[in-house]
């Protein structure tokens, strides 16, 4: 069998971490359950997901679990009627969860607000009624240009309650960016705030909305709703702008749930734009809620006493699925923090964990690498003993940062779950569970019900140890339904590249145990003297040097070798840049990866360019090199 486009795999990580016996005893899903679930899903995929769907409330059950007659336009739970908010709020207020904390919010200046499920339910209903009074109806779109505030959660749920499609635009984006999104999405209402706190500054969002809306790029836009947060002065257009307080003040705290078809859109959310122009991904009520609910409860092995904190911004998919919808569907307490991780100093996250007794902390490798630069003195100042599970998503988690997280934050007691998934997948796809045997740097195995593989361009599985393209071979419930304003995307970008399989755009390898190792993005594969190497492997090798905090490697043309690697690195706080260190790093790469990876040069940087969701923007560095 030929294997076009197979990658070399140079990095070998031998460390293995077995689950603590207590974790296995206490786990809701132990290793036998996990094996049984995999077997069930392998023998009957639809029965497996139907069982997951039965755990939620539906107004009308489905005719069919999966309609694949128009593949790749897959439809889940066809004929079913539901509303995700009914499952996230209403069904909890009938139970003891009614008085449980749903949301703990901390503002950057140190203020805090908390909502029980009942309080959140009432707040959502008030705003749902307020939006209805503004004329918003099922199918209308609402842009939320909002930071991490309780009203952001409330607005998302209020929209979903009435069948409006929410689209969060990250609060770090400029007016120009917002304008583009508004033009693309054509909302009826925009919800924003006067201002909010970020790294000690007040960021004025309403002002940005005013700029974005100059010369009316949005024909359908009727109203702008403004939440008070920073009490900065804003201009209010009396024909268009309303204060949130005025909208909700006289509204009833009960609102009916719109009866949605399982495949009606729930939200539009753009990808991070790491590889170019962000894509507007559309998710629907039914399948999304089933996939997110199941993965949230299983991956994090949820217990009734958990306090869950996902530090991602709701402006990207992790915030949607595992800050807002997942925790609320499961009836747990979710924590949200408004501000910057380094404000007022680099222990803020550890302070929040100890203050609220966070038991599950889900973050990103970027965040960990940033905090690692300050060493262990900050985590050592806080009581992190409530933590039982750690998780990460967003970028390859280099083993050194993984180990730092495991030892310094989890005190070698908490499993670190490296979860692989995307805006498009909606839910975690490849990930360990707390009872899994862990290998730092590996996302381990696909979850039950997910058929993932590593293949060549012709769709053949590549042998263990070789790299290839990461694909998903069967549909899954939380899969996106479409890409905004791009009817051909489903085939052109996802299901038609390797026919019949979902092409994730990442390269990976599987080891002898069937564990997946993400090697980077398919677009970022380096081609050095005929060897194809994933950028993540070279970056991982660099960050395994004790002085390096973060690293990016890009390919630059070379007359002799075709392509050589150029690296950009940031150093940990007490390391100094020098010619000796440069040489040492080049030698280190050779020791770690062998002689074929030729590093042309290493540039020391104070900071690396990142996307809004904190991912390193290789593209920006490449463009800089090319110009
Ligand atoms: P765009 O699609 O616009 O280029 P993006 O792919 O970064 O942006 P997201 O959907 O937010 O947008 O991110 C998904 C991607 O993040 C994955 O395809 C993968 O490259 C990376 N990723 C996510 N989780 C992991 C992980 N655990 N390990 C390695 N990479 C990961
Ligand atoms: Mg992507």
XYZ file of C-alpha atoms and ligand atoms in Angstrom:
659
model
C 0.000 0.000 0.000
C 1.383 3.439 -0.881
C 1.231 6.219 1.654
C 1.374 9.580 -0.056
C 2.034 12.500 2.263
C 3.045 10.419 5.266
C 4.976 12.353 7.911
C 8.081 11.445 9.800
C 7.794 11.269 13.496
C 10.861 12.352 15.411
C 9.757 13.088 18.917
C 9.474 10.249 21.373
C 8.011 10.758 24.756
C 8.333 7.803 27.058
C 6.752 9.044 30.281
C 3.518 7.359 31.361
C 1.184 8.325 34.209
C -1.245 5.784 35.598
C -4.448 6.870 37.340
C -4.336 6.902 41.129
C -6.281 3.957 42.643
C -8.677 6.369 44.359
C -9.572 7.918 41.018
C -10.591 4.534 39.645
C -12.617 3.651 42.746
C -14.509 6.932 42.651
C -14.936 7.263 38.897
C -18.449 7.367 37.486
C -17.076 5.649 34.384
C -14.340 3.175 35.275
C -12.081 1.449 32.728
C -14.516 -1.475 32.274
C -17.441 0.906 31.708
C -15.342 2.755 29.181
C -14.499 -0.424 27.289
C -18.153 -1.465 27.333
C -19.220 1.970 26.038
C -16.703 1.744 23.190
C -17.986 -1.700 22.271
C -21.598 -0.525 22.329
C -20.785 2.474 20.150
C -18.742 0.352 17.735
C -21.519 -2.164 17.278
C -24.384 0.351 17.039
C -23.460 4.030 16.816
C -27.066 5.250 16.744
C -28.080 3.201 19.785
C -25.119 4.631 21.694
C -26.060 8.248 20.966
C -29.746 7.536 21.459
C -28.951 6.368 24.976
C -27.091 9.687 25.532
C -30.070 11.644 24.175
C -32.433 9.871 26.585
C -30.664 11.612 29.469
C -32.117 14.948 28.346
C -35.678 16.291 28.095
C -37.382 16.586 24.708
C -40.768 18.075 23.857
C -41.128 15.414 21.137
C -38.768 12.484 20.583
C -37.022 11.816 17.273
C -38.214 9.770 14.313
C -34.651 8.898 13.453
C -31.412 9.201 15.442
C -29.291 9.921 12.392
C -30.423 10.720 8.890
C -27.445 10.131 6.610
C -29.415 10.011 3.388
C -27.948 13.340 2.206
C -24.407 12.805 3.538
C -22.347 14.822 4.302
C -25.348 16.923 5.221
C -26.016 14.712 8.263
C -29.048 15.386 10.445
C -29.283 14.197 14.054
C -32.502 13.432 15.940
C -34.750 14.297 13.029
C -38.339 15.099 13.872
C -37.448 15.821 17.506
C -38.491 19.029 19.254
C -36.452 20.518 22.071
C -34.814 23.620 23.464
C -31.326 23.519 24.915
C -32.230 26.151 27.516
C -35.058 24.009 28.820
C -32.386 21.416 29.581
C -29.871 23.928 30.919
C -32.287 25.700 33.279
C -35.927 24.603 33.541
C -35.318 20.994 34.368
C -32.925 21.933 37.187
C -35.355 24.201 38.948
C -37.687 21.244 39.430
C -34.973 19.512 41.465
C -32.607 20.198 44.360
C -30.449 22.031 41.865
C -32.881 24.944 42.078
C -30.865 26.564 44.872
C -27.491 25.356 43.747
C -25.013 27.886 42.394
C -25.140 27.902 38.623
C -22.653 30.705 38.032
C -19.894 32.272 40.081
C -18.468 35.337 38.407
C -15.423 37.336 39.413
C -14.693 40.785 38.004
C -11.148 41.874 37.376
C -11.214 44.532 40.139
C -12.187 41.744 42.578
C -15.968 42.163 42.690
C -18.028 38.992 42.560
C -21.577 37.968 41.606
C -23.259 34.610 42.031
C -26.464 33.145 40.602
C -28.353 30.076 41.746
C -30.076 28.079 39.018
C -33.340 29.758 39.989
C -31.815 33.235 39.838
C -30.209 32.544 36.484
C -33.497 31.145 35.187
C -35.308 34.315 36.203
C -32.663 36.609 34.725
C -32.682 34.703 31.434
C -36.458 34.806 31.237
C -36.557 38.536 31.862
C -34.147 39.207 29.051
C -35.859 36.667 26.789
C -39.088 38.602 27.291
C -37.195 41.855 26.751
C -35.805 40.612 23.452
C -39.269 39.488 22.411
C -40.549 42.981 23.247
C -37.865 44.385 20.938
C -39.386 42.271 18.182
C -36.835 39.442 18.123
C -38.397 36.183 16.982
C -37.345 32.658 16.137
C -34.606 32.569 13.507
C -33.496 36.188 14.019
C -29.825 36.705 14.673
C -28.365 38.549 17.655
C -24.733 39.600 17.854
C -23.273 39.592 21.350
C -20.174 41.764 21.493
C -19.472 41.016 25.094
C -16.661 40.158 27.499
C -16.833 37.618 30.319
C -19.860 38.887 32.245
C -22.931 37.155 33.714
C -25.011 39.080 31.161
C -23.087 37.341 28.404
C -24.313 33.962 29.641
C -27.773 35.410 30.222
C -27.884 36.843 26.687
C -26.794 33.585 25.066
C -29.456 31.655 26.942
C -32.137 34.325 26.432
C -31.574 34.160 22.674
C -31.678 30.374 22.616
C -34.800 30.390 24.790
C -36.719 32.358 22.148
C -35.156 30.598 19.170
C -32.936 33.497 18.133
C -29.465 32.582 16.876
C -26.690 34.109 18.978
C -23.322 35.004 17.602
C -20.657 36.049 20.028
C -17.961 38.333 18.753
C -14.860 38.281 20.925
C -14.585 41.460 23.002
C -10.910 41.833 22.108
C -11.753 42.451 18.451
C -11.709 45.975 17.086
C -14.591 48.013 15.695
C -13.405 47.171 12.184
C -13.569 43.482 12.894
C -16.983 43.787 14.527
C -18.232 45.689 11.521
C -17.229 42.833 9.230
C -18.976 40.315 11.449
C -22.122 42.422 11.608
C -22.142 42.688 7.846
C -21.739 38.941 7.537
C -24.273 37.972 10.193
C -26.951 40.658 9.663
C -28.292 40.700 13.221
C -31.541 42.280 14.337
C -30.070 43.249 17.693
C -26.554 43.805 19.021
C -25.966 43.385 22.766
C -22.878 44.995 24.277
C -21.540 46.721 27.424
C -20.515 50.279 28.171
C -17.037 49.033 29.055
C -15.229 46.321 30.991
C -11.987 45.735 32.847
C -8.986 44.149 31.235
C -5.470 44.286 32.602
C -6.283 47.317 34.726
C -7.764 49.270 31.823
C -11.373 50.010 30.918
C -12.130 48.768 27.424
C -14.956 50.779 25.897
C -17.070 48.414 23.871
C -20.129 50.557 23.199
C -17.877 53.127 21.563
C -16.557 50.399 19.278
C -20.114 49.386 18.385
C -20.888 52.987 17.420
C -17.853 53.025 15.119
C -18.746 49.663 13.654
C -22.265 50.781 12.855
C -21.355 54.016 11.052
C -22.953 54.071 7.559
C -25.245 51.177 8.531
C -23.513 47.976 7.463
C -26.469 46.041 8.912
C -29.729 46.512 7.083
C -31.710 44.428 9.545
C -30.322 45.986 12.714
C -32.984 47.647 14.837
C -31.632 47.869 18.361
C -28.492 47.949 20.427
C -28.802 46.845 24.051
C -26.136 48.114 26.451
C -25.258 46.457 29.755
C -23.843 48.673 32.503
C -20.527 47.406 33.709
C -17.782 49.990 33.951
C -20.019 53.042 34.291
C -18.190 54.958 31.614
C -19.997 57.582 29.658
C -21.465 56.410 26.391
C -23.494 58.016 23.673
C -26.975 56.593 23.368
C -28.909 56.936 20.121
C -32.469 57.389 21.331
C -33.941 55.696 18.268
C -31.723 52.628 18.507
C -30.011 52.155 21.860
C -31.465 50.795 25.098
C -29.993 50.142 28.515
C -30.247 46.492 29.471
C -31.709 47.459 32.868
C -34.522 49.339 31.184
C -35.294 46.389 28.943
C -35.564 43.849 31.769
C -36.950 46.029 34.590
C -40.626 45.415 33.968
C -40.420 42.008 32.361
C -41.847 38.889 33.961
C -39.447 36.295 35.304
C -41.193 33.536 33.394
C -40.928 33.032 29.670
C -42.037 30.215 27.444
C -39.422 28.162 25.651
C -39.626 28.300 21.902
C -40.225 24.789 20.591
C -37.261 24.173 18.317
C -36.647 21.527 15.748
C -33.583 19.528 16.706
C -31.827 20.860 13.585
C -32.792 24.521 14.004
C -29.708 26.725 14.420
C -28.629 27.585 17.961
C -25.587 29.754 17.314
C -23.049 30.944 14.791
C -19.497 31.069 16.044
C -16.344 31.837 14.142
C -13.230 29.685 14.278
C -10.111 31.200 15.779
C -8.693 32.155 12.399
C -5.334 30.538 13.090
C -4.966 29.433 9.482
C -6.558 32.412 7.756
C -10.017 33.926 7.566
C -12.251 32.706 10.399
C -15.200 30.552 9.326
C -18.698 31.152 10.726
C -19.668 27.741 12.056
C -23.345 26.972 12.660
C -24.520 24.586 15.393
C -28.060 23.409 16.147
C -30.042 22.697 19.332
C -30.544 18.930 19.460
C -27.327 17.188 18.469
C -25.159 19.866 20.071
C -26.857 19.491 23.435
C -26.532 15.703 23.368
C -22.837 15.744 22.438
C -21.861 18.494 24.851
C -23.830 17.026 27.747
C -22.367 13.543 27.336
C -18.774 14.668 26.876
C -18.914 17.197 29.719
C -20.181 14.624 32.204
C -17.931 11.822 31.078
C -14.642 13.530 30.335
C -14.650 15.506 33.567
C -16.233 12.650 35.563
C -18.639 15.091 37.103
C -19.536 14.827 40.806
C -22.353 16.661 42.620
C -19.842 18.672 44.650
C -17.760 19.920 41.724
C -16.993 23.554 41.011
C -15.961 23.733 37.378
C -13.856 26.457 35.841
C -13.145 26.773 32.169
C -10.909 29.795 31.688
C -11.692 30.170 27.962
C -13.549 33.231 26.739
C -17.127 32.588 25.581
C -16.036 34.263 22.336
C -14.751 30.909 21.142
C -16.086 27.383 21.132
C -14.540 26.147 24.387
C -16.368 28.910 26.217
C -19.646 28.004 24.498
C -19.490 24.279 25.093
C -17.683 24.008 28.421
C -18.130 27.312 30.209
C -21.790 27.860 29.407
C -23.753 24.980 27.903
C -21.970 21.869 29.227
C -21.866 22.827 32.917
C -25.426 24.173 32.888
C -26.819 21.143 31.062
C -25.153 18.999 33.712
C -26.425 21.165 36.589
C -23.021 22.003 37.996
C -21.482 25.311 39.104
C -19.511 27.150 36.460
C -16.950 29.854 37.230
C -16.234 32.850 35.010
C -13.522 35.482 35.327
C -13.689 38.826 33.574
C -10.082 39.818 33.347
C -6.476 39.125 32.575
C -4.554 36.166 34.000
C -1.616 38.375 35.017
C -3.666 41.064 36.770
C -2.774 42.385 39.256
C -0.025 39.759 39.225
C 0.691 36.308 37.847
C -1.158 34.424 40.590
C -4.679 35.542 39.710
C -5.856 32.184 38.386
C -4.459 30.320 41.385
C -6.124 32.835 43.653
C -9.504 32.231 41.983
C -9.111 28.448 42.275
C -8.459 28.667 46.004
C -11.077 31.351 46.667
C -13.970 29.369 45.165
C -12.670 25.857 45.761
C -12.497 24.989 42.075
C -12.285 21.211 41.611
C -11.975 20.954 37.807
C -9.877 23.462 35.898
C -9.996 23.488 32.099
C -7.593 25.831 30.322
C -5.207 26.056 27.366
C -1.553 25.152 26.847
C -0.868 28.817 25.985
C -2.178 29.895 29.349
C -0.013 27.335 31.124
C 3.098 28.249 29.146
C 2.553 31.913 29.981
C 2.169 31.215 33.699
C 5.041 28.742 33.739
C 7.379 31.572 32.897
C 6.894 32.849 36.448
C 7.924 29.555 38.047
C 6.255 27.794 40.967
C 6.398 30.561 43.558
C 2.935 31.880 42.621
C 1.061 28.572 42.692
C 2.896 27.759 45.931
C 1.266 30.746 47.613
C -2.253 29.348 47.180
C -4.258 26.409 48.436
C -4.944 24.369 45.316
C -5.957 21.250 47.215
C -9.587 21.341 46.002
C -8.469 20.512 42.455
C -9.096 16.965 41.274
C -9.005 17.195 37.481
C -7.083 19.433 35.072
C -7.743 19.838 31.371
C -6.490 21.708 28.326
C -7.488 22.398 24.738
C -6.543 24.572 21.809
C -2.995 23.743 20.769
C -0.554 20.889 21.042
C 0.307 20.544 24.730
C 4.068 20.148 24.814
C 5.152 17.573 27.414
C 7.203 20.052 29.449
C 4.252 22.360 30.011
C 2.024 19.334 30.665
C 4.397 18.109 33.379
C 4.662 21.574 34.904
C 0.858 21.775 35.092
C 0.648 18.255 36.524
C 3.272 18.827 39.197
C 2.823 22.444 40.207
C -0.916 22.901 39.898
C -2.214 19.358 40.287
C 0.516 18.451 42.835
C 0.900 15.125 41.015
C -2.606 14.121 42.197
C -4.802 15.298 39.314
C -4.979 13.813 35.837
C -4.220 16.280 33.033
C -6.715 15.746 30.224
C -5.448 17.017 26.889
C -8.626 17.265 24.818
C -8.627 17.574 21.041
C -11.583 19.135 19.259
C -12.589 22.116 17.110
C -15.243 24.768 16.599
C -16.634 22.485 13.898
C -16.854 19.414 16.133
C -18.680 21.341 18.875
C -17.638 18.817 21.508
C -14.521 17.039 22.762
C -13.599 14.227 20.360
C -10.242 12.726 21.308
C -9.356 12.861 24.958
C -8.414 10.840 27.985
C -10.860 10.363 30.830
C -9.701 10.651 34.464
C -9.175 6.866 34.630
C -7.023 6.743 31.486
C -3.318 6.009 31.416
C -1.766 9.334 30.382
C 1.214 10.117 28.209
C 2.224 13.798 28.279
C 1.798 15.287 24.829
C -0.784 12.731 23.703
C -4.546 13.333 23.478
C -4.843 9.549 24.009
C -7.859 7.924 22.357
C -11.114 8.918 20.689
C -14.100 9.035 23.030
C -16.721 6.297 22.685
C -18.909 7.033 19.676
C -16.098 8.839 17.831
C -14.347 7.083 14.986
C -11.034 8.923 14.571
C -8.046 7.796 12.532
C -4.804 8.930 10.918
C -4.793 8.402 7.161
C -2.910 9.314 4.010
C -4.440 11.480 1.289
C -6.130 8.441 -0.225
C -7.837 7.610 3.034
C -5.723 4.568 3.959
C -4.859 4.227 7.641
C -1.146 4.843 8.109
C 0.901 2.417 10.217
C 1.516 3.096 13.900
C 4.333 5.583 14.424
C 3.870 7.328 11.071
C 2.185 10.688 10.738
C -0.748 11.527 8.499
C -4.027 13.433 8.373
C -6.404 13.365 11.290
C -9.902 12.387 10.192
C -13.229 11.453 11.741
C -14.838 8.627 9.835
C -18.401 8.716 11.147
C -20.729 11.582 12.027
C -21.183 12.669 15.672
C -24.077 14.536 17.293
C -22.521 17.939 18.064
C -21.138 18.295 14.543
C -21.669 21.662 12.862
C -24.509 21.845 10.389
C -23.132 24.455 7.984
C -20.710 27.302 7.406
C -22.203 30.785 7.257
C -22.564 32.155 3.720
C -20.655 29.232 2.193
C -22.889 26.454 0.862
C -20.026 24.472 -0.593
C -17.870 24.453 2.532
C -19.196 21.180 3.901
C -17.849 19.324 0.889
C -14.990 21.588 -0.209
C -13.298 22.071 3.149
C -14.344 19.122 5.231
C -15.886 15.991 3.699
C -14.625 16.120 0.128
C -10.845 16.382 0.656
C -10.552 12.725 1.612
C -13.936 11.528 0.364
C -16.310 10.176 2.978
C -14.260 11.374 5.939
C -14.252 14.571 7.952
C -10.889 16.230 7.306
C -9.835 18.042 10.477
C -6.923 19.966 8.943
C -4.479 18.653 11.560
C -1.663 16.141 11.228
C -1.175 13.432 13.821
C 0.280 10.016 14.455
C -0.957 7.035 16.407
C 1.434 5.014 18.550
C 1.437 1.252 19.182
C -1.191 1.666 21.919
C -3.501 3.499 19.538
C -2.810 6.825 21.275
C -3.073 9.965 19.128
C -0.285 12.573 19.085
C -1.206 15.828 17.349
C 1.746 16.997 15.264
C 0.343 20.365 14.258
C -1.739 21.706 11.418
C -1.666 20.213 7.975
C -0.789 23.673 6.603
C 2.235 23.936 8.865
C 4.056 20.745 7.985
C 7.754 21.437 7.478
C 9.507 19.857 4.544
C 13.181 19.533 5.348
C 15.513 17.649 2.990
C 12.609 15.523 1.902
C 11.461 14.771 5.452
C 7.974 15.923 6.369
C 7.854 16.966 9.989
C 4.989 18.404 12.035
C 5.777 21.863 13.417
C 4.452 20.882 16.841
C 7.171 18.268 17.261
C 9.965 20.770 16.725
C 8.233 23.255 19.020
C 7.846 20.595 21.678
C 11.528 19.760 21.446
C 12.420 23.435 21.889
C 10.158 23.912 24.895
C 11.695 20.864 26.518
C 14.752 23.067 27.094
C 14.434 24.499 30.622
C 14.997 28.111 29.509
C 12.291 28.158 26.836
C 8.687 29.095 27.653
C 7.067 29.196 24.215
C 8.259 28.395 20.720
C 7.001 28.654 17.161
C 8.706 27.089 14.222
C 8.012 27.975 10.614
C 9.508 26.751 7.385
C 11.588 29.188 5.343
C 12.860 28.438 1.827
C 16.453 27.257 1.540
C 18.390 26.883 -1.713
C 19.996 23.617 -0.736
C 17.590 21.887 1.582
C 14.336 23.144 0.070
C 13.133 24.296 3.418
C 14.706 24.894 6.782
C 13.127 25.772 10.089
C 13.223 29.154 11.723
C 12.218 29.358 15.375
C 10.823 32.160 17.488
C 11.041 31.631 21.227
C 10.142 33.372 24.453
C 12.227 32.553 27.514
C 11.202 31.892 31.100
C 11.465 34.866 33.442
C 15.002 34.304 34.754
C 16.661 33.152 31.506
C 18.825 35.512 29.444
C 19.170 35.594 25.680
C 22.707 35.086 24.436
C 24.715 33.609 21.556
C 25.591 30.679 23.813
C 21.920 29.969 24.459
C 21.245 30.191 20.727
C 23.866 27.564 20.058
C 22.706 25.447 22.954
C 19.148 25.436 21.612
C 20.293 24.391 18.141
C 22.278 21.529 19.719
C 19.318 20.649 21.898
C 17.076 20.253 18.830
C 19.615 17.965 17.219
C 19.842 15.876 20.357
C 16.059 15.618 20.651
C 15.096 15.120 17.025
C 18.196 13.919 15.242
C 20.236 15.700 12.618
C 17.605 16.157 9.906
C 15.895 19.142 11.479
C 18.060 22.067 10.464
C 17.260 25.211 12.406
C 18.419 28.156 10.367
C 18.016 30.666 13.149
C 16.326 31.261 16.444
C 14.846 34.649 17.217
C 14.305 35.594 20.868
C 11.020 37.478 21.369
C 9.303 39.144 24.316
C 5.952 37.967 23.056
C 4.583 35.866 20.205
C 1.669 36.983 18.020
C -1.550 35.232 19.107
C -5.142 34.918 17.976
C -7.955 36.179 20.170
C -8.254 32.739 21.706
C -4.566 32.774 22.582
C -3.200 30.587 19.817
C 0.108 31.375 18.256
C -0.366 32.928 14.828
C 2.200 31.262 12.670
C 0.775 32.975 9.635
C 1.744 36.423 10.961
C 5.336 35.261 11.452
C 5.436 33.674 8.010
C 4.152 36.840 6.385
C 6.775 38.844 8.243
C 9.496 36.538 6.952
C 8.219 36.694 3.385
C 8.028 40.473 3.233
P -9.112 28.257 11.901
O -9.942 27.030 11.649
O -9.846 29.503 11.596
O -7.748 28.192 11.325
P -8.659 27.166 14.532
O -8.613 25.855 13.831
O -7.522 27.499 15.436
O -8.856 28.349 13.489
P -10.546 26.361 16.531
O -11.713 25.620 16.032
O -10.748 27.274 17.692
O -9.991 27.261 15.380
O -9.395 25.359 16.952
C -9.334 24.008 16.578
C -7.903 23.622 16.336
O -7.121 23.807 17.531
C -7.687 22.186 15.985
O -7.926 21.925 14.637
C -6.212 21.990 16.363
O -5.351 22.499 15.370
C -6.084 22.832 17.593
N -6.286 22.005 18.787
C -7.373 21.949 19.565
N -7.191 21.124 20.600
C -5.952 20.606 20.471
C -5.165 19.682 21.230
N -5.608 19.136 22.352
N -3.939 19.371 20.759
C -3.465 19.925 19.626
N -4.132 20.807 18.885
C -5.370 21.159 19.302
Mg -9.728 25.088 12.266
